[in-house]
XYZ file of C-alpha atoms in Angstrom:
736
model
C 16.062 10.424 -58.282
C 17.517 7.015 -59.069
C 17.162 4.317 -56.384
C 16.344 1.184 -58.290
C 19.729 -0.577 -58.166
C 19.914 0.027 -54.455
C 16.663 -1.839 -53.944
C 17.747 -4.615 -56.299
C 21.056 -5.067 -54.567
C 19.336 -4.868 -51.190
C 17.094 -7.797 -52.018
C 19.985 -9.617 -53.627
C 22.085 -9.235 -50.522
C 19.224 -10.677 -48.494
C 19.308 -13.761 -50.660
C 23.073 -14.040 -50.489
C 23.212 -13.945 -46.698
C 22.907 -17.706 -46.589
C 25.706 -18.236 -49.087
C 29.396 -18.222 -48.476
C 29.771 -14.835 -50.171
C 27.422 -12.997 -47.774
C 30.263 -10.843 -46.525
C 31.121 -9.669 -50.045
C 27.440 -9.113 -50.816
C 26.907 -6.826 -47.820
C 30.020 -4.796 -48.675
C 28.838 -4.260 -52.253
C 25.366 -3.302 -51.070
C 26.760 -0.806 -48.588
C 29.068 0.826 -51.109
C 26.280 1.141 -53.658
C 23.903 2.686 -51.129
C 26.560 5.174 -50.082
C 27.058 6.171 -53.694
C 23.293 6.715 -54.161
C 23.211 8.706 -50.931
C 25.979 11.039 -52.173
C 24.163 11.540 -55.482
C 20.881 12.291 -53.713
C 22.542 14.773 -51.396
C 23.439 16.887 -54.434
C 19.812 17.078 -55.501
C 17.460 19.591 -53.873
C 14.507 17.604 -52.510
C 10.993 18.497 -53.600
C 9.057 21.023 -51.526
C 7.760 19.527 -48.269
C 10.157 16.578 -48.461
C 13.031 16.407 -45.994
C 15.722 13.797 -46.207
C 16.504 12.090 -42.932
C 20.119 11.515 -41.944
C 21.542 8.223 -43.096
C 19.243 7.487 -46.030
C 16.900 9.248 -48.361
C 13.205 8.491 -47.940
C 13.464 5.952 -50.755
C 16.587 4.404 -49.358
C 15.526 3.760 -45.776
C 16.056 0.089 -46.390
C 19.737 0.586 -47.199
C 20.719 -0.107 -43.643
C 18.487 -3.142 -43.304
C 21.207 -5.571 -44.238
C 22.197 -5.680 -40.587
C 19.891 -8.551 -39.778
C 20.755 -8.597 -36.078
C 19.629 -5.026 -35.389
C 15.904 -4.408 -34.870
C 14.646 -1.125 -36.307
C 10.995 -0.127 -36.228
C 9.395 1.807 -39.022
C 8.877 5.460 -38.215
C 11.692 5.776 -35.693
C 13.399 9.148 -35.747
C 17.049 9.985 -35.218
C 17.785 12.635 -32.649
C 19.836 15.683 -33.426
C 23.087 15.646 -31.432
C 23.358 19.429 -31.281
C 22.125 21.143 -28.168
C 20.727 19.867 -24.894
C 17.099 18.827 -24.867
C 14.809 21.275 -23.220
C 12.042 19.135 -21.830
C 10.132 15.961 -22.491
C 6.878 17.474 -21.295
C 4.247 19.213 -23.341
C 2.382 22.405 -22.642
C -1.163 21.245 -23.308
C -3.119 18.248 -22.156
C -5.660 16.406 -24.244
C -8.378 18.473 -25.846
C -11.952 17.348 -26.161
C -14.497 15.876 -23.770
C -13.149 14.134 -20.670
C -15.225 10.990 -20.183
C -14.548 8.863 -17.118
C -11.838 6.188 -17.687
C -11.205 7.358 -21.271
C -7.631 7.684 -22.570
C -5.775 9.911 -24.988
C -2.184 10.674 -25.948
C -0.116 13.676 -26.979
C 3.268 13.877 -28.693
C 6.361 14.796 -26.754
C 8.167 18.109 -27.011
C 10.781 18.940 -29.615
C 13.962 16.797 -29.558
C 12.034 13.948 -27.893
C 10.297 10.988 -29.449
C 7.502 8.994 -27.859
C 4.195 10.097 -26.422
C 2.451 11.037 -23.194
C -0.680 9.154 -22.197
C -3.539 10.704 -20.248
C -6.499 9.165 -18.425
C -9.707 10.971 -17.564
C -10.196 10.949 -13.793
C -12.812 13.067 -12.004
C -13.463 15.054 -15.188
C -9.808 16.048 -15.544
C -7.070 14.710 -17.820
C -4.271 13.272 -15.680
C -0.963 11.951 -16.968
C -0.765 8.160 -16.751
C 2.216 7.129 -18.911
C 5.162 8.769 -20.620
C 7.678 7.428 -23.131
C 9.422 10.698 -24.072
C 13.016 9.784 -24.903
C 15.869 12.008 -26.009
C 18.547 9.355 -25.573
C 19.561 7.305 -28.571
C 22.641 5.449 -29.691
C 23.733 8.567 -31.596
C 23.460 10.526 -28.371
C 25.402 7.942 -26.389
C 28.256 7.605 -28.855
C 28.340 10.996 -30.568
C 31.672 11.848 -28.916
C 33.117 8.385 -29.482
C 36.101 8.034 -31.785
C 34.376 5.147 -33.465
C 31.826 6.204 -36.050
C 29.602 3.138 -35.797
C 26.347 3.551 -33.892
C 25.713 0.599 -31.649
C 22.818 -0.109 -29.324
C 23.457 -1.253 -25.776
C 19.803 -1.091 -24.865
C 17.296 -3.900 -25.018
C 15.629 -4.704 -28.349
C 12.446 -3.163 -26.959
C 14.033 0.308 -27.318
C 14.207 1.244 -31.024
C 17.605 2.757 -31.921
C 18.963 3.584 -35.399
C 22.388 2.684 -36.574
C 24.255 4.716 -39.162
C 27.484 3.485 -40.661
C 29.064 4.737 -43.925
C 31.957 2.321 -43.830
C 32.026 -1.223 -44.968
C 29.902 -3.043 -42.371
C 31.453 -5.360 -39.857
C 29.689 -8.421 -38.545
C 28.156 -7.684 -35.160
C 27.388 -10.790 -33.203
C 25.711 -8.909 -30.317
C 25.213 -5.412 -28.986
C 27.715 -6.222 -26.227
C 30.491 -6.225 -28.819
C 29.638 -2.642 -29.660
C 30.185 -1.237 -26.175
C 33.338 -3.329 -25.798
C 34.630 -1.689 -28.942
C 33.837 1.878 -27.829
C 34.799 1.799 -24.142
C 35.783 -1.703 -23.023
C 37.659 -0.684 -19.867
C 35.253 1.486 -17.921
C 32.099 2.256 -19.989
C 33.004 5.931 -19.600
C 31.972 6.797 -23.160
C 28.266 6.762 -22.242
C 28.420 8.663 -18.937
C 28.382 12.225 -20.302
C 25.417 11.587 -22.579
C 23.457 9.991 -19.742
C 24.231 12.731 -17.237
C 23.286 15.480 -19.671
C 19.918 13.901 -20.429
C 16.724 14.925 -18.704
C 15.275 12.301 -16.379
C 11.990 11.862 -18.211
C 10.131 8.588 -17.824
C 11.235 7.525 -21.294
C 14.901 8.244 -20.599
C 14.694 6.437 -17.267
C 13.271 3.346 -18.990
C 16.019 3.598 -21.640
C 18.756 3.723 -18.989
C 17.230 0.830 -17.026
C 17.321 -1.345 -20.158
C 20.870 -0.188 -20.854
C 22.018 -1.201 -17.347
C 20.099 -4.452 -17.643
C 21.953 -5.365 -20.838
C 25.316 -4.403 -19.396
C 24.780 -6.562 -16.314
C 23.695 -9.485 -18.495
C 26.220 -9.376 -21.348
C 29.191 -7.394 -20.024
C 29.635 -8.725 -16.500
C 32.358 -11.277 -17.281
C 35.182 -9.144 -15.865
C 33.789 -6.391 -13.653
C 36.509 -4.095 -12.382
C 36.329 -1.257 -9.908
C 36.363 1.287 -12.751
C 33.441 -0.419 -14.481
C 31.479 -0.510 -11.234
C 32.027 3.222 -10.742
C 30.838 4.066 -14.260
C 27.894 1.693 -13.915
C 26.920 3.345 -10.629
C 27.189 6.843 -12.090
C 24.654 5.896 -14.735
C 22.352 4.372 -12.104
C 22.828 7.372 -9.803
C 21.415 9.670 -12.501
C 18.002 7.974 -12.470
C 18.006 7.494 -8.672
C 18.228 11.229 -8.048
C 15.420 12.680 -5.929
C 14.459 14.867 -8.897
C 13.748 11.723 -10.941
C 11.717 9.822 -8.336
C 8.322 11.224 -9.361
C 8.845 10.302 -13.033
C 9.220 6.588 -12.273
C 5.452 6.372 -11.746
C 4.753 7.073 -15.450
C 6.959 4.336 -16.920
C 4.694 1.855 -18.762
C 6.846 -1.083 -17.643
C 5.820 -1.523 -14.004
C 8.802 -3.834 -13.387
C 11.413 -1.209 -14.296
C 12.375 -0.469 -10.682
C 12.676 -4.160 -9.854
C 14.767 -4.690 -13.006
C 17.122 -1.908 -11.927
C 17.685 -3.423 -8.477
C 18.216 -6.890 -9.903
C 20.626 -5.578 -12.557
C 22.764 -3.728 -9.999
C 22.883 -6.799 -7.753
C 23.800 -9.056 -10.669
C 26.561 -6.708 -11.824
C 27.963 -6.336 -8.287
C 28.048 -10.116 -7.904
C 30.756 -10.251 -10.614
C 32.861 -7.485 -9.075
C 36.402 -8.430 -8.040
C 37.941 -6.644 -5.051
C 41.688 -6.137 -5.004
C 42.412 -4.514 -1.661
C 41.374 -5.736 1.783
C 38.704 -3.110 2.297
C 37.365 -0.705 -0.274
C 34.897 2.127 -0.642
C 34.145 1.315 -4.236
C 31.325 3.745 -5.082
C 30.441 6.921 -3.232
C 27.713 8.592 -5.284
C 24.897 10.626 -3.745
C 22.223 8.001 -4.296
C 24.205 4.764 -4.438
C 27.145 3.621 -2.339
C 29.108 0.393 -2.655
C 31.567 -1.128 -0.198
C 33.397 -4.435 -0.043
C 36.129 -6.371 1.724
C 37.871 -9.715 1.762
C 37.081 -12.315 4.406
C 37.690 -15.962 5.308
C 36.724 -18.407 8.032
C 39.230 -16.827 10.441
C 37.889 -13.311 9.960
C 36.315 -11.698 12.978
C 32.820 -10.263 12.798
C 32.538 -7.867 9.858
C 30.129 -5.032 9.136
C 29.412 -2.409 6.474
C 28.485 1.047 7.736
C 26.601 3.460 5.486
C 25.616 7.076 6.010
C 23.642 8.603 3.132
C 21.490 11.703 2.860
C 18.058 11.438 1.265
C 18.491 14.928 -0.202
C 20.519 18.068 0.380
C 18.248 19.357 3.134
C 18.032 16.301 5.395
C 20.452 14.637 7.737
C 22.188 11.406 6.819
C 20.333 8.112 7.231
C 22.396 5.319 8.740
C 22.464 1.664 7.813
C 24.650 -1.269 8.841
C 25.163 -4.757 7.414
C 26.755 -7.169 9.862
C 27.992 -10.702 9.185
C 27.909 -12.736 12.429
C 31.012 -14.627 13.518
C 29.237 -17.983 13.431
C 28.402 -17.411 9.760
C 32.007 -16.568 8.883
C 33.049 -19.906 10.366
C 31.211 -21.632 7.507
C 33.626 -20.218 4.890
C 36.349 -22.220 3.195
C 39.986 -21.460 4.100
C 40.588 -19.654 0.821
C 39.750 -15.953 0.691
C 36.289 -14.744 -0.249
C 34.681 -11.330 -0.590
C 31.533 -9.577 0.560
C 29.919 -6.563 -1.095
C 27.105 -4.315 0.061
C 25.220 -1.546 -1.769
C 23.087 1.161 -0.157
C 20.238 3.033 -1.886
C 18.573 5.981 -0.085
C 15.860 6.694 -2.695
C 15.191 3.277 -4.230
C 12.663 2.435 -1.518
C 10.270 5.102 -2.782
C 10.704 3.859 -6.372
C 10.295 0.095 -5.993
C 6.858 -0.992 -7.128
C 5.512 -4.234 -5.705
C 3.561 -6.817 -7.655
C -0.090 -7.192 -6.681
C -0.962 -9.521 -3.825
C -4.469 -10.159 -2.484
C -3.608 -9.922 1.201
C -1.379 -6.855 0.949
C -2.544 -3.258 0.772
C -0.330 -1.388 -1.694
C 1.686 0.734 -1.741
C 3.711 -0.024 1.390
C 6.075 2.716 2.524
C 9.779 1.951 2.930
C 11.146 3.638 6.060
C 14.886 3.130 5.723
C 17.764 2.537 3.327
C 17.566 -0.340 0.868
C 20.661 -2.457 1.534
C 21.781 -5.055 -0.997
C 24.291 -7.733 -0.062
C 26.493 -10.069 -2.114
C 27.899 -12.849 0.072
C 30.046 -15.910 -0.588
C 28.354 -19.248 -1.059
C 27.404 -20.860 2.235
C 26.566 -17.698 4.162
C 22.851 -17.364 4.822
C 22.227 -15.174 7.866
C 23.010 -11.492 8.275
C 22.119 -8.808 10.802
C 21.045 -5.402 9.527
C 20.479 -2.159 11.421
C 18.300 0.547 9.884
C 17.683 4.099 10.959
C 14.074 5.152 10.466
C 13.363 7.889 7.943
C 9.994 8.665 9.521
C 10.742 9.046 13.195
C 7.157 9.414 14.395
C 6.897 8.329 18.016
C 4.415 5.523 17.453
C 5.761 4.370 14.051
C 6.363 0.644 14.044
C 8.822 -1.081 11.725
C 8.566 -4.308 9.764
C 11.748 -6.032 8.546
C 11.515 -7.307 4.974
C 13.577 -8.649 2.093
C 12.974 -7.978 -1.597
C 12.066 -11.201 -3.430
C 13.362 -10.703 -6.971
C 11.186 -13.461 -8.479
C 7.942 -12.443 -6.761
C 8.844 -8.743 -7.208
C 7.614 -7.713 -3.776
C 8.717 -7.388 -0.167
C 8.769 -10.679 1.711
C 8.069 -10.512 5.443
C 9.253 -14.106 5.941
C 12.804 -13.233 4.892
C 13.516 -11.220 8.050
C 12.707 -11.117 11.722
C 12.864 -7.978 13.845
C 15.037 -8.432 16.930
C 15.081 -4.869 18.251
C 13.091 -1.663 17.787
C 14.459 1.073 20.027
C 13.818 4.756 19.408
C 14.808 5.498 15.804
C 16.734 2.317 14.982
C 15.599 -1.170 14.043
C 17.691 -4.329 14.060
C 16.720 -7.206 11.760
C 17.992 -10.749 11.343
C 17.543 -11.793 7.719
C 18.099 -14.854 5.543
C 20.220 -14.241 2.455
C 19.419 -16.246 -0.692
C 19.958 -15.845 -4.422
C 16.375 -14.583 -4.723
C 16.484 -12.304 -1.661
C 19.583 -10.089 -1.727
C 18.109 -6.700 -0.770
C 16.589 -5.689 2.559
C 14.865 -2.757 4.249
C 12.171 -1.835 6.779
C 8.573 -0.896 6.050
C 6.156 1.352 7.868
C 4.111 -1.321 9.582
C 0.331 -1.001 9.090
C 0.019 -1.531 12.845
C 1.629 0.862 15.314
C 3.048 0.132 18.744
C -0.178 1.296 20.348
C -2.233 -1.211 18.345
C -1.140 -4.083 20.591
C -2.479 -2.302 23.694
C -5.704 -1.390 21.915
C -6.057 -4.931 20.602
C -5.932 -6.373 24.117
C -8.485 -3.834 25.335
C -10.782 -4.615 22.400
C -10.587 -8.394 22.857
C -11.245 -8.262 26.597
C -13.964 -5.626 26.225
C -15.820 -7.464 23.454
C -15.791 -10.702 25.438
C -17.255 -8.999 28.502
C -19.754 -7.082 26.343
C -21.055 -10.228 24.661
C -21.623 -11.942 28.010
C -23.230 -8.770 29.399
C -25.606 -8.451 26.442
C -26.671 -12.089 26.747
C -27.355 -11.526 30.459
C -29.251 -8.322 29.624
C -31.572 -10.180 27.230
C -32.153 -12.932 29.803
C -33.111 -10.352 32.453
C -35.436 -8.541 30.037
C -37.153 -11.816 29.167
C -37.505 -12.647 32.858
C -39.118 -9.368 33.961
C -40.878 -8.430 30.704
C -44.449 -8.917 31.853
C -43.858 -6.908 35.049
C -42.141 -3.827 33.544
C -44.074 -3.149 30.311
C -47.101 -1.601 32.050
C -47.523 1.585 29.986
C -46.970 2.264 26.285
C -43.926 4.434 27.006
C -42.330 1.755 29.235
C -43.164 -0.859 26.623
C -41.367 1.072 23.859
C -38.470 1.848 26.202
C -37.798 -1.828 26.790
C -38.350 -2.614 23.097
C -35.532 -0.144 22.395
C -33.233 -1.700 24.990
C -33.843 -5.221 23.669
C -33.194 -4.214 20.039
C -30.111 -2.206 21.006
C -28.771 -5.278 22.829
C -29.600 -7.624 19.914
C -28.017 -5.290 17.335
C -24.828 -4.730 19.340
C -24.519 -8.435 20.192
C -24.851 -9.504 16.540
C -22.533 -6.738 15.337
C -19.839 -7.745 17.848
C -20.027 -11.387 16.771
C -19.711 -10.379 13.097
C -16.806 -8.087 13.988
C -14.931 -10.935 15.698
C -15.507 -13.218 12.700
C -14.347 -10.524 10.293
C -11.221 -9.638 12.262
C -10.046 -13.267 12.144
C -10.978 -13.782 8.511
C -8.205 -14.304 5.935
C -9.562 -13.317 2.522
C -6.602 -14.938 0.752
C -7.332 -18.393 2.152
C -11.114 -18.270 2.462
C -13.876 -17.225 0.121
C -14.052 -13.555 -0.818
C -17.848 -13.701 -0.935
C -17.937 -14.789 2.703
C -15.872 -11.725 3.602
C -18.369 -9.527 1.748
C -21.258 -11.155 3.629
C -19.583 -10.691 7.026
C -18.845 -7.046 6.229
C -22.438 -6.452 5.109
C -23.941 -7.837 8.309
C -21.419 -5.975 10.480
C -22.296 -2.754 8.689
C -26.031 -3.400 8.921
C -26.167 -4.288 12.621
C -23.829 -1.485 13.716
C -26.089 0.946 11.842
C -29.126 -0.685 13.473
C -27.521 -0.070 16.849
C -27.207 3.645 16.126
C -30.679 4.027 14.622
C -32.306 2.268 17.605
C -30.382 4.613 19.896
C -31.716 7.488 17.783
C -35.272 6.182 18.198
C -34.760 5.940 21.956
C -33.603 9.576 21.993
C -36.719 10.573 20.036
C -38.867 8.746 22.601
C -37.234 10.725 25.390
C -37.969 14.012 23.598
C -41.511 12.786 22.909
C -42.026 12.063 26.611
C -40.743 15.508 27.614
C -42.506 17.662 25.043
C -45.781 15.757 24.489
C -47.759 15.405 27.734
C -51.440 15.308 27.009
C -51.518 13.504 23.691
C -50.044 10.047 23.372
C -49.377 8.007 20.233
C -50.766 4.502 19.882
C -48.389 1.682 20.725
C -48.837 -0.011 17.343
C -47.931 3.179 15.493
C -44.834 3.678 17.641
C -43.782 0.075 16.918
C -44.043 0.646 13.166
C -42.030 3.854 13.381
C -39.453 2.202 15.629
C -38.797 -0.776 13.355
C -38.822 1.447 10.262
C -36.117 3.629 11.794
C -34.220 0.856 13.603
C -33.972 -1.652 10.744
C -35.392 0.018 7.625
C -32.922 2.900 7.364
C -29.837 0.720 8.052
C -31.000 -1.806 5.460
C -31.347 0.883 2.785
C -27.876 2.315 3.553
C -26.156 -1.094 3.716
C -27.738 -2.404 0.498
C -27.004 0.823 -1.392
C -23.373 0.764 -0.254
C -22.704 -2.801 -1.358
C -24.582 -2.270 -4.644
C -22.447 0.748 -5.577
C -18.999 -0.404 -4.438
C -18.978 -4.190 -4.858
C -19.122 -4.269 -8.711
C -15.767 -2.426 -8.657
C -14.403 -4.749 -5.946
C -14.192 -1.766 -3.614
C -16.596 -2.813 -0.853
C -14.185 -4.511 1.557
C -10.601 -3.883 2.516
C -7.774 -6.112 1.363
C -6.405 -6.706 4.850
C -9.672 -7.171 6.768
C -13.384 -7.810 6.365
C -14.581 -4.269 6.908
C -15.687 -1.329 4.775
C -13.118 -0.017 2.298
C -11.667 3.436 2.756
C -8.749 3.780 0.351
C -10.407 3.320 -3.054
C -14.176 3.833 -2.658
C -14.582 5.535 0.755
C -17.327 3.004 1.570
C -16.588 3.572 5.263
C -18.363 6.920 5.001
C -21.639 4.980 4.734
C -21.097 4.066 8.379
C -19.190 7.066 9.728
C -21.539 9.806 8.528
C -24.813 8.304 9.893
C -23.115 7.333 13.160
C -21.646 10.791 13.795
C -24.897 12.548 12.850
C -26.845 10.357 15.279
C -24.280 10.959 18.021
C -24.676 14.718 17.487
C -28.491 14.489 17.656
C -28.364 12.326 20.779
C -25.970 14.761 22.418
C -28.536 17.510 21.932
C -31.185 15.259 23.521
C -28.980 14.700 26.569
C -28.507 18.457 26.924
C -32.277 18.950 26.723
C -32.786 16.343 29.455
C -30.191 18.055 31.647
C -31.845 21.447 31.181
C -35.340 20.089 31.894
C -34.237 18.422 35.090
C -35.937 20.120 38.035
C -34.236 23.432 38.810
C -33.741 24.548 42.412
C -36.423 26.842 43.745
C -35.695 30.218 45.325
C -34.196 29.814 48.739
C -33.412 26.123 48.261
C -30.757 24.595 50.465
C -27.347 23.409 49.373
C -28.412 19.812 49.930
C -31.185 20.272 47.376
C -28.700 21.751 44.908
C -26.394 18.792 45.400
C -29.308 16.390 44.909
C -30.231 18.079 41.621
C -26.628 17.924 40.399
C -26.497 14.247 41.305
C -29.743 13.642 39.426
C -28.407 15.372 36.313
C -25.143 13.433 36.527
C -27.038 10.172 36.887
C -29.235 10.941 33.876
C -26.232 11.822 31.719
C -24.343 8.699 32.872
C -27.295 6.472 32.048
C -28.011 8.056 28.672
C -24.390 8.240 27.474
C -23.948 4.498 26.683
C -27.614 4.000 25.775
C -27.486 6.811 23.210
C -23.998 5.982 21.902
C -22.296 9.186 22.980
C -19.112 7.214 23.689
C -18.578 6.986 19.931
C -17.984 10.738 19.923
C -14.428 10.088 21.159
C -13.768 8.584 17.726
C -13.543 12.083 16.278
C -10.479 12.820 18.408
C -8.749 9.645 17.195
C -9.013 10.801 13.571
C -6.669 13.725 14.269
C -3.020 12.998 13.491
C -0.681 12.536 16.470
C -3.602 12.240 18.887
C -2.331 11.256 22.367
C -2.577 7.568 23.238
C -4.983 8.421 26.067
C -7.802 9.273 23.644
C -7.307 6.014 21.756
C -7.465 3.997 24.974
C -10.578 5.863 26.186
C -12.342 5.357 22.859
C -11.437 1.653 22.661
C -12.424 1.031 26.288
C -15.794 2.798 26.194
C -16.923 1.165 22.972
C -15.506 -2.286 23.652
C -17.298 -2.306 27.019
C -20.489 -0.722 25.670
C -22.422 -3.968 26.174
C -21.423 -4.055 29.830
C -22.411 -0.374 30.238
C -25.837 -1.080 28.703
C -26.341 -3.926 31.178
C -25.252 -1.701 34.067
C -27.055 1.560 33.284
C -29.950 0.303 31.192
C -30.933 -2.749 33.217
C -29.355 -3.163 36.639
C -29.650 0.510 37.681
C -33.349 0.629 36.725
C -35.203 0.328 40.061
C -38.322 -1.078 38.343
C -36.301 -3.924 36.868
C -34.655 -4.561 40.233
C -38.069 -4.650 41.937
C -39.417 -6.977 39.275
C -36.403 -9.263 39.733
C -36.980 -9.364 43.511
C -40.628 -10.207 42.990
C -39.687 -12.829 40.439
C -37.129 -14.354 42.764
C -39.570 -14.236 45.669
C -42.271 -15.966 43.647
C -39.821 -18.617 42.523
C -38.707 -19.155 46.093
C -42.363 -19.292 47.222
C -43.189 -21.884 44.610
C -40.188 -23.995 45.533
C -41.103 -23.854 49.239
C -44.739 -24.695 48.491
C -43.656 -27.651 46.436
C -41.325 -28.773 49.188
C -44.043 -28.411 51.835
C -46.542 -30.238 49.661
C -44.173 -33.120 49.231
C -43.714 -33.361 53.013
C -47.418 -33.001 54.014
C -49.174 -35.921 55.983
C -51.561 -36.568 53.124
C -48.742 -37.188 50.721
C -47.019 -39.287 53.339
C -50.077 -41.578 53.835
C -50.483 -41.919 50.077
C -46.863 -42.911 49.836
C -47.291 -45.544 52.616
C -50.372 -46.954 50.918
C -48.437 -47.312 47.608
C -45.631 -49.136 49.393
C -48.181 -51.357 51.157
């Protein structure tokens, strides 16, 4: 097979490109390569060798004279016959699945690219996909022009095959102008017939991006319709899940920015127009001037075929329209029902991603000078307590910006926002706020309760210090008050750490400080529960063991081992396991992480187990309370019931049973009443400890009376001594 002259002429043409005869050189090279191609096509290739369309294996460089077209080695041309079946593969990676390891598999037939997998929890899970069936041959196979031209970005490798004398191509934009300059309709059928694999989606995004950049000089209504049909194909609900596997994480942001840029160049002819009415993208526009009354765009789009329409309104206030010049201007708005679930935000330290969009995404193109608009969104998730957050998409930061909008109304299922329109913020929506409507009520309860609890715990410690010597008569009473003091100290310290952590901004302040605050909060809250557990064990010990008593020193060792030793082991182990992966604390607050590492379980599991054990202890105490004897009167029965009630009331806050209401709050759609009860009981736990553990103890009250009486006696004795005759004569002698 003879190919030498082709190579020689190919290199010669490369040298002649800088000369004035470069045009003639490329024509000669092309003709010669075509002649060699025809000769080779008459020869049966050797066994195992298949000639690719466009050039024989030895003549792949024949098309390289087009210096402006980037072609990667190894790229394959797609067969135009038949519709692709699927970009997926049947089997995942074979071999051992080691944590965080990666592998890749080729795509199915008629697709080029690969599918990437990552080992997660001993299973191969798909992480990326670049399976693409679209190519320039596919886009232009029905075009009357034989040349194959790429309208996608240089990052997408596309082959060009041309058997005619080559024409100089200054840019890829010239190619699409040549094939379908009026409406871009020549690419619609190929796009619509393609499967929405991740690779095809990325291809189409780059195609739209190039069109909006290079072909937006004269955007007509027909071009906007064709452009929107292409975008609608990859915004379909069936394509939403495949966006997650596109290697380029900015693809969704690029799509939104490209559509906005293209719409900015659209020219409206009539007064009011419904320009695009696709299932997943709608475009409307109208003319306006400074005399125009208040204008609004009204959208009604269905998320899918089974749901009702979601409403959205863009309103331009009258005072804004007064800023326009006398000459006519135009306003355009675009609505996307599914784009909110596709948009991927850039990472930010103080934001927990992903954030759920709860309405339409509304883009706006306004005349210069207009800055403020009013938008009304209907909520997609109409949960009773769902709270909305008005936001604007910042195209440069690639994330939702809360500062761009302010919520003015949130009634039932609709939210009204007042937003600032800029060149960087042209798209708006509402997010599912991380805080619900009930959080404000609970926040007030928590703040008031913690303040009262802290003061109550300080008072409790002062009282214990005052009456200590009078109440710790026996070993059991000594350990009882040791428990109360350590419970008060643990809860007081934990509440202080909680307040510091709740007001801590990890973005502004040191991350290590946030870790330290979380560690101490975790440790002291666990200490609270373990000291309450030790107190419950003391109660059982007092009931079951009568004749044999343990030494006070041994009980102290056991108490401190349980009260501080166990929490220290749990807290240190938790931070040692999760902190190296930066999964110890939450992004939005200084508290144990739940989303990535489930570090919160290191607090929840011990606390709930202890609450369950203490509940059993309370039941044992209630059962062992003196039962009524045979023939007892009703008054005795009432007295016993009152005694049981009193014991349960005293032990409930001291043993932490109030935390049991937290289980009810974990259930979805739990009534607000349970949340308020849980927040109130635990926020006021310090006050309840002071009330039931200290003030209601008659021994402590007696000791306080004796202490007050002794103090009063000493003050009276001192007063009497100062007024006695002896002191008076001494005073007279000193004055004399």
